[in-house]
mmCIF file with all atom_site columns, C-alpha atoms and ligand atoms in Angstrom:
data_model
loop_
_atom_site.group_PDB
_atom_site.id
_atom_site.type_symbol
_atom_site.label_atom_id
_atom_site.label_alt_id
_atom_site.label_comp_id
_atom_site.label_asym_id
_atom_site.label_entity_id
_atom_site.label_seq_id
_atom_site.pdbx_PDB_ins_code
_atom_site.Cartn_x
_atom_site.Cartn_y
_atom_site.Cartn_z
_atom_site.occupancy
_atom_site.B_iso_or_equiv
_atom_site.pdbx_formal_charge
_atom_site.auth_seq_id
_atom_site.auth_comp_id
_atom_site.auth_asym_id
_atom_site.auth_atom_id
_atom_site.pdbx_PDB_model_num
ATOM   1   C  CA  . MET A 1 1   ? 223.358 295.040 -74.341 1.00 0.00 ? 34  MET A CA  1
ATOM   2   C  CA  . THR A 1 2   ? 222.733 294.762 -78.034 1.00 0.00 ? 35  THR A CA  1
ATOM   3   C  CA  . ARG A 1 3   ? 224.104 297.426 -80.338 1.00 0.00 ? 36  ARG A CA  1
ATOM   4   C  CA  . TYR A 1 4   ? 221.730 298.463 -83.102 1.00 0.00 ? 37  TYR A CA  1
ATOM   5   C  CA  . THR A 1 5   ? 222.483 300.687 -86.038 1.00 0.00 ? 38  THR A CA  1
ATOM   6   C  CA  . GLY A 1 6   ? 219.845 302.938 -87.486 1.00 0.00 ? 39  GLY A CA  1
ATOM   7   C  CA  . SER A 1 7   ? 219.258 305.647 -90.021 1.00 0.00 ? 40  SER A CA  1
ATOM   8   C  CA  . CYS A 1 8   ? 216.649 307.834 -91.633 1.00 0.00 ? 41  CYS A CA  1
ATOM   9   C  CA  . HIS A 1 9   ? 215.466 306.868 -95.131 1.00 0.00 ? 42  HIS A CA  1
ATOM   10  C  CA  . CYS A 1 10  ? 218.025 308.806 -97.172 1.00 0.00 ? 43  CYS A CA  1
ATOM   11  C  CA  . GLY A 1 11  ? 220.953 307.968 -94.883 1.00 0.00 ? 44  GLY A CA  1
ATOM   12  C  CA  . ARG A 1 12  ? 221.832 311.539 -93.951 1.00 0.00 ? 45  ARG A CA  1
ATOM   13  C  CA  . ILE A 1 13  ? 221.113 310.712 -90.285 1.00 0.00 ? 46  ILE A CA  1
ATOM   14  C  CA  . ARG A 1 14  ? 222.934 307.658 -88.912 1.00 0.00 ? 47  ARG A CA  1
ATOM   15  C  CA  . PHE A 1 15  ? 223.155 306.476 -85.325 1.00 0.00 ? 48  PHE A CA  1
ATOM   16  C  CA  . GLN A 1 16  ? 223.873 303.606 -82.949 1.00 0.00 ? 49  GLN A CA  1
ATOM   17  C  CA  . VAL A 1 17  ? 221.887 302.645 -79.892 1.00 0.00 ? 50  VAL A CA  1
ATOM   18  C  CA  . GLU A 1 18  ? 222.607 300.205 -77.065 1.00 0.00 ? 51  GLU A CA  1
ATOM   19  C  CA  . ALA A 1 19  ? 219.413 298.512 -75.895 1.00 0.00 ? 52  ALA A CA  1
ATOM   20  C  CA  . GLU A 1 20  ? 217.590 295.286 -75.178 1.00 0.00 ? 53  GLU A CA  1
ATOM   21  C  CA  . ILE A 1 21  ? 214.407 295.928 -77.110 1.00 0.00 ? 54  ILE A CA  1
ATOM   22  C  CA  . ASP A 1 22  ? 211.626 293.711 -75.753 1.00 0.00 ? 55  ASP A CA  1
ATOM   23  C  CA  . HIS A 1 23  ? 208.606 295.806 -76.777 1.00 0.00 ? 56  HIS A CA  1
ATOM   24  C  CA  . VAL A 1 24  ? 207.655 298.904 -78.714 1.00 0.00 ? 57  VAL A CA  1
ATOM   25  C  CA  . ARG A 1 25  ? 205.429 301.795 -77.676 1.00 0.00 ? 58  ARG A CA  1
ATOM   26  C  CA  . SER A 1 26  ? 202.610 302.935 -79.920 1.00 0.00 ? 59  SER A CA  1
ATOM   27  C  CA  . CYS A 1 27  ? 201.162 306.262 -78.791 1.00 0.00 ? 60  CYS A CA  1
ATOM   28  C  CA  . ASP A 1 28  ? 197.913 307.900 -79.882 1.00 0.00 ? 61  ASP A CA  1
ATOM   29  C  CA  . CYS A 1 29  ? 198.809 311.538 -79.146 1.00 0.00 ? 62  CYS A CA  1
ATOM   30  C  CA  . SER A 1 30  ? 198.308 314.142 -81.858 1.00 0.00 ? 63  SER A CA  1
ATOM   31  C  CA  . ILE A 1 31  ? 201.779 313.759 -83.394 1.00 0.00 ? 64  ILE A CA  1
ATOM   32  C  CA  . CYS A 1 32  ? 202.359 310.026 -82.906 1.00 0.00 ? 65  CYS A CA  1
ATOM   33  C  CA  . ARG A 1 33  ? 199.021 309.212 -84.530 1.00 0.00 ? 66  ARG A CA  1
ATOM   34  C  CA  . LYS A 1 34  ? 200.105 310.969 -87.704 1.00 0.00 ? 67  LYS A CA  1
ATOM   35  C  CA  . ARG A 1 35  ? 203.698 309.789 -87.620 1.00 0.00 ? 68  ARG A CA  1
ATOM   36  C  CA  . GLY A 1 36  ? 203.127 306.100 -86.887 1.00 0.00 ? 69  GLY A CA  1
ATOM   37  C  CA  . ALA A 1 37  ? 206.453 305.606 -85.122 1.00 0.00 ? 70  ALA A CA  1
ATOM   38  C  CA  . LEU A 1 38  ? 207.018 302.620 -82.835 1.00 0.00 ? 71  LEU A CA  1
ATOM   39  C  CA  . ASN A 1 39  ? 209.247 303.798 -80.004 1.00 0.00 ? 72  ASN A CA  1
ATOM   40  C  CA  . PHE A 1 40  ? 211.540 302.268 -77.405 1.00 0.00 ? 73  PHE A CA  1
ATOM   41  C  CA  . ARG A 1 41  ? 212.962 304.370 -74.592 1.00 0.00 ? 74  ARG A CA  1
ATOM   42  C  CA  . VAL A 1 42  ? 216.667 304.306 -73.733 1.00 0.00 ? 75  VAL A CA  1
ATOM   43  C  CA  . ASP A 1 43  ? 218.990 306.216 -71.424 1.00 0.00 ? 76  ASP A CA  1
ATOM   44  C  CA  . ARG A 1 44  ? 220.443 309.432 -72.727 1.00 0.00 ? 77  ARG A CA  1
ATOM   45  C  CA  . SER A 1 45  ? 223.917 307.838 -73.005 1.00 0.00 ? 78  SER A CA  1
ATOM   46  C  CA  . ALA A 1 46  ? 222.654 304.843 -75.035 1.00 0.00 ? 79  ALA A CA  1
ATOM   47  C  CA  . LEU A 1 47  ? 222.333 306.884 -78.239 1.00 0.00 ? 80  LEU A CA  1
ATOM   48  C  CA  . THR A 1 48  ? 225.395 307.729 -80.325 1.00 0.00 ? 81  THR A CA  1
ATOM   49  C  CA  . LEU A 1 49  ? 224.859 309.935 -83.336 1.00 0.00 ? 82  LEU A CA  1
ATOM   50  C  CA  . LEU A 1 50  ? 227.196 308.986 -86.202 1.00 0.00 ? 83  LEU A CA  1
ATOM   51  C  CA  . SER A 1 51  ? 226.231 311.939 -88.386 1.00 0.00 ? 84  SER A CA  1
ATOM   52  C  CA  . ASP A 1 52  ? 226.186 315.637 -87.471 1.00 0.00 ? 85  ASP A CA  1
ATOM   53  C  CA  . TRP A 1 53  ? 223.646 317.114 -85.054 1.00 0.00 ? 86  TRP A CA  1
ATOM   54  C  CA  . GLU A 1 54  ? 223.447 320.074 -87.439 1.00 0.00 ? 87  GLU A CA  1
ATOM   55  C  CA  . ASP A 1 55  ? 221.902 317.760 -90.038 1.00 0.00 ? 88  ASP A CA  1
ATOM   56  C  CA  . LEU A 1 56  ? 218.838 317.226 -87.843 1.00 0.00 ? 89  LEU A CA  1
ATOM   57  C  CA  . THR A 1 57  ? 215.872 319.572 -87.696 1.00 0.00 ? 90  THR A CA  1
ATOM   58  C  CA  . LEU A 1 58  ? 214.254 320.034 -84.286 1.00 0.00 ? 91  LEU A CA  1
ATOM   59  C  CA  . TYR A 1 59  ? 210.481 320.401 -84.100 1.00 0.00 ? 92  TYR A CA  1
ATOM   60  C  CA  . GLN A 1 60  ? 208.961 321.576 -80.817 1.00 0.00 ? 93  GLN A CA  1
ATOM   61  C  CA  . TRP A 1 61  ? 205.296 322.103 -80.106 1.00 0.00 ? 94  TRP A CA  1
ATOM   62  C  CA  . GLY A 1 62  ? 202.770 322.192 -77.253 1.00 0.00 ? 95  GLY A CA  1
ATOM   63  C  CA  . SER A 1 63  ? 204.633 322.435 -73.944 1.00 0.00 ? 96  SER A CA  1
ATOM   64  C  CA  . GLN A 1 64  ? 207.933 322.823 -75.872 1.00 0.00 ? 97  GLN A CA  1
ATOM   65  C  CA  . THR A 1 65  ? 209.549 320.264 -73.536 1.00 0.00 ? 98  THR A CA  1
ATOM   66  C  CA  . ALA A 1 66  ? 209.685 317.432 -76.061 1.00 0.00 ? 99  ALA A CA  1
ATOM   67  C  CA  . GLY A 1 67  ? 212.098 317.482 -78.979 1.00 0.00 ? 100 GLY A CA  1
ATOM   68  C  CA  . ASP A 1 68  ? 211.183 315.808 -82.258 1.00 0.00 ? 101 ASP A CA  1
ATOM   69  C  CA  . TYR A 1 69  ? 214.329 315.363 -84.350 1.00 0.00 ? 102 TYR A CA  1
ATOM   70  C  CA  . PHE A 1 70  ? 213.859 314.609 -88.006 1.00 0.00 ? 103 PHE A CA  1
ATOM   71  C  CA  . CYS A 1 71  ? 215.833 314.519 -91.225 1.00 0.00 ? 104 CYS A CA  1
ATOM   72  C  CA  . PRO A 1 72  ? 215.120 317.627 -93.323 1.00 0.00 ? 105 PRO A CA  1
ATOM   73  C  CA  . THR A 1 73  ? 215.920 315.735 -96.530 1.00 0.00 ? 106 THR A CA  1
ATOM   74  C  CA  . CYS A 1 74  ? 213.660 312.683 -96.266 1.00 0.00 ? 107 CYS A CA  1
ATOM   75  C  CA  . GLY A 1 75  ? 211.392 313.704 -93.366 1.00 0.00 ? 108 GLY A CA  1
ATOM   76  C  CA  . ILE A 1 76  ? 211.923 310.586 -91.270 1.00 0.00 ? 109 ILE A CA  1
ATOM   77  C  CA  . LEU A 1 77  ? 212.129 310.925 -87.476 1.00 0.00 ? 110 LEU A CA  1
ATOM   78  C  CA  . PRO A 1 78  ? 214.738 308.523 -86.057 1.00 0.00 ? 111 PRO A CA  1
ATOM   79  C  CA  . PHE A 1 79  ? 214.409 309.537 -82.395 1.00 0.00 ? 112 PHE A CA  1
ATOM   80  C  CA  . ARG A 1 80  ? 212.918 312.125 -80.082 1.00 0.00 ? 113 ARG A CA  1
ATOM   81  C  CA  . ARG A 1 81  ? 213.266 313.516 -76.591 1.00 0.00 ? 114 ARG A CA  1
ATOM   82  C  CA  . PRO A 1 82  ? 210.023 312.867 -74.706 1.00 0.00 ? 115 PRO A CA  1
ATOM   83  C  CA  . GLY A 1 83  ? 208.429 315.836 -73.000 1.00 0.00 ? 116 GLY A CA  1
ATOM   84  C  CA  . ASP A 1 84  ? 208.393 316.487 -69.281 1.00 0.00 ? 117 ASP A CA  1
ATOM   85  C  CA  . PRO A 1 85  ? 205.433 315.000 -67.418 1.00 0.00 ? 118 PRO A CA  1
ATOM   86  C  CA  . THR A 1 86  ? 202.559 317.417 -66.992 1.00 0.00 ? 119 THR A CA  1
ATOM   87  C  CA  . ARG A 1 87  ? 201.393 318.394 -63.493 1.00 0.00 ? 120 ARG A CA  1
ATOM   88  C  CA  . ALA A 1 88  ? 198.529 315.917 -63.805 1.00 0.00 ? 121 ALA A CA  1
ATOM   89  C  CA  . GLU A 1 89  ? 200.931 313.120 -64.798 1.00 0.00 ? 122 GLU A CA  1
ATOM   90  C  CA  . LEU A 1 90  ? 203.263 313.906 -61.906 1.00 0.00 ? 123 LEU A CA  1
ATOM   91  C  CA  . ALA A 1 91  ? 200.254 313.737 -59.581 1.00 0.00 ? 124 ALA A CA  1
ATOM   92  C  CA  . MET A 1 92  ? 199.489 310.283 -61.038 1.00 0.00 ? 125 MET A CA  1
ATOM   93  C  CA  . GLY A 1 93  ? 203.030 309.122 -60.265 1.00 0.00 ? 126 GLY A CA  1
ATOM   94  C  CA  . VAL A 1 94  ? 204.540 309.384 -63.761 1.00 0.00 ? 127 VAL A CA  1
ATOM   95  C  CA  . GLU A 1 95  ? 208.325 309.600 -63.403 1.00 0.00 ? 128 GLU A CA  1
ATOM   96  C  CA  . PRO A 1 96  ? 210.256 312.228 -65.358 1.00 0.00 ? 129 PRO A CA  1
ATOM   97  C  CA  . PHE A 1 97  ? 212.284 310.612 -68.150 1.00 0.00 ? 130 PHE A CA  1
ATOM   98  C  CA  . ASP A 1 98  ? 215.620 312.031 -69.273 1.00 0.00 ? 131 ASP A CA  1
ATOM   99  C  CA  . GLY A 1 99  ? 216.454 309.798 -72.205 1.00 0.00 ? 132 GLY A CA  1
ATOM   100 C  CA  . TRP A 1 100 ? 215.591 309.177 -75.828 1.00 0.00 ? 133 TRP A CA  1
ATOM   101 C  CA  . ALA A 1 101 ? 212.634 307.539 -77.515 1.00 0.00 ? 134 ALA A CA  1
ATOM   102 C  CA  . ILE A 1 102 ? 214.127 305.652 -80.452 1.00 0.00 ? 135 ILE A CA  1
ATOM   103 C  CA  . ASN A 1 103 ? 211.948 305.020 -83.494 1.00 0.00 ? 136 ASN A CA  1
ATOM   104 C  CA  . VAL A 1 104 ? 212.454 301.262 -83.767 1.00 0.00 ? 137 VAL A CA  1
ATOM   105 C  CA  . ARG A 1 105 ? 211.236 301.409 -87.380 1.00 0.00 ? 138 ARG A CA  1
ATOM   106 C  CA  . CYS A 1 106 ? 214.556 303.131 -88.200 1.00 0.00 ? 139 CYS A CA  1
ATOM   107 C  CA  . LEU A 1 107 ? 216.764 300.375 -86.736 1.00 0.00 ? 140 LEU A CA  1
ATOM   108 C  CA  . ASP A 1 108 ? 218.443 297.779 -88.942 1.00 0.00 ? 141 ASP A CA  1
ATOM   109 C  CA  . GLY A 1 109 ? 217.625 294.112 -88.515 1.00 0.00 ? 142 GLY A CA  1
ATOM   110 C  CA  . VAL A 1 110 ? 214.706 294.390 -86.076 1.00 0.00 ? 143 VAL A CA  1
ATOM   111 C  CA  . ASP A 1 111 ? 211.741 292.080 -86.656 1.00 0.00 ? 144 ASP A CA  1
ATOM   112 C  CA  . LEU A 1 112 ? 208.930 294.439 -85.671 1.00 0.00 ? 145 LEU A CA  1
ATOM   113 C  CA  . ASP A 1 113 ? 206.305 291.702 -85.891 1.00 0.00 ? 146 ASP A CA  1
ATOM   114 C  CA  . SER A 1 114 ? 208.070 289.773 -83.101 1.00 0.00 ? 147 SER A CA  1
ATOM   115 C  CA  . LEU A 1 115 ? 207.781 292.627 -80.580 1.00 0.00 ? 148 LEU A CA  1
ATOM   116 C  CA  . PRO A 1 116 ? 204.759 293.197 -78.348 1.00 0.00 ? 149 PRO A CA  1
ATOM   117 C  CA  . VAL A 1 117 ? 203.151 296.595 -78.830 1.00 0.00 ? 150 VAL A CA  1
ATOM   118 C  CA  . VAL A 1 118 ? 202.454 298.599 -75.667 1.00 0.00 ? 151 VAL A CA  1
ATOM   119 C  CA  . ARG A 1 119 ? 199.695 301.146 -76.300 1.00 0.00 ? 152 ARG A CA  1
ATOM   120 C  CA  . ILE A 1 120 ? 200.309 304.577 -74.772 1.00 0.00 ? 153 ILE A CA  1
ATOM   121 C  CA  . ALA A 1 121 ? 197.279 306.842 -74.360 1.00 0.00 ? 154 ALA A CA  1
ATOM   122 C  CA  . GLY A 1 122 ? 199.125 310.098 -75.070 1.00 0.00 ? 155 GLY A CA  1
ATOM   123 C  CA  . SER A 1 123 ? 195.896 311.676 -76.305 1.00 0.00 ? 156 SER A CA  1
ATOM   124 C  CA  . ARG A 1 124 ? 194.460 311.494 -72.801 1.00 0.00 ? 157 ARG A CA  1
ATOM   125 C  CA  . ILE A 1 125 ? 197.278 313.421 -71.121 1.00 0.00 ? 158 ILE A CA  1
ATOM   126 C  CA  . VAL A 1 126 ? 195.858 316.526 -69.482 1.00 0.00 ? 159 VAL A CA  1
ATOM   127 C  CA  . HIS A 1 127 ? 198.089 319.426 -70.501 1.00 0.00 ? 160 HIS A CA  1
ATOM   128 C  CA  . ASP A 1 128 ? 199.070 322.215 -68.148 1.00 0.00 ? 161 ASP A CA  1
ATOM   129 C  CA  . SER A 1 129 ? 197.461 325.511 -69.003 1.00 0.00 ? 162 SER A CA  1
HETATM 130 ZN ZN1 . ZN  B 2 .   ? 216.987 311.401 -94.386 1.00 0.00 ? 236 ZN  B ZN1 1
#
């Protein structure tokens, strides 16, 4: 495993993550489209926060099952908790995921241009009513 360090823009949020990053995910859902993050999913235990959890602001929306954590000073989102699969996704065989989606743009020393981009069609997820 490779250990990466990462931070938001102002440095208030700092973290480490253990991963072998071989691709990034680019999603077209309503929030990812505006945010422009490139994500990589890791196990829950792979993320170590080096700053205080209290310094993060949690944004929840839609099904309220995802958690978007961002720095309230500079606005950058270093990682998020993906939401639970919807009923339609479960029916399609999507596995629940209990880890973190790391914003690879926030990691030090990663050559983003060298990583293949996997396109995720988040905008086409059918949400439970
Ligand atoms: Zn910040």
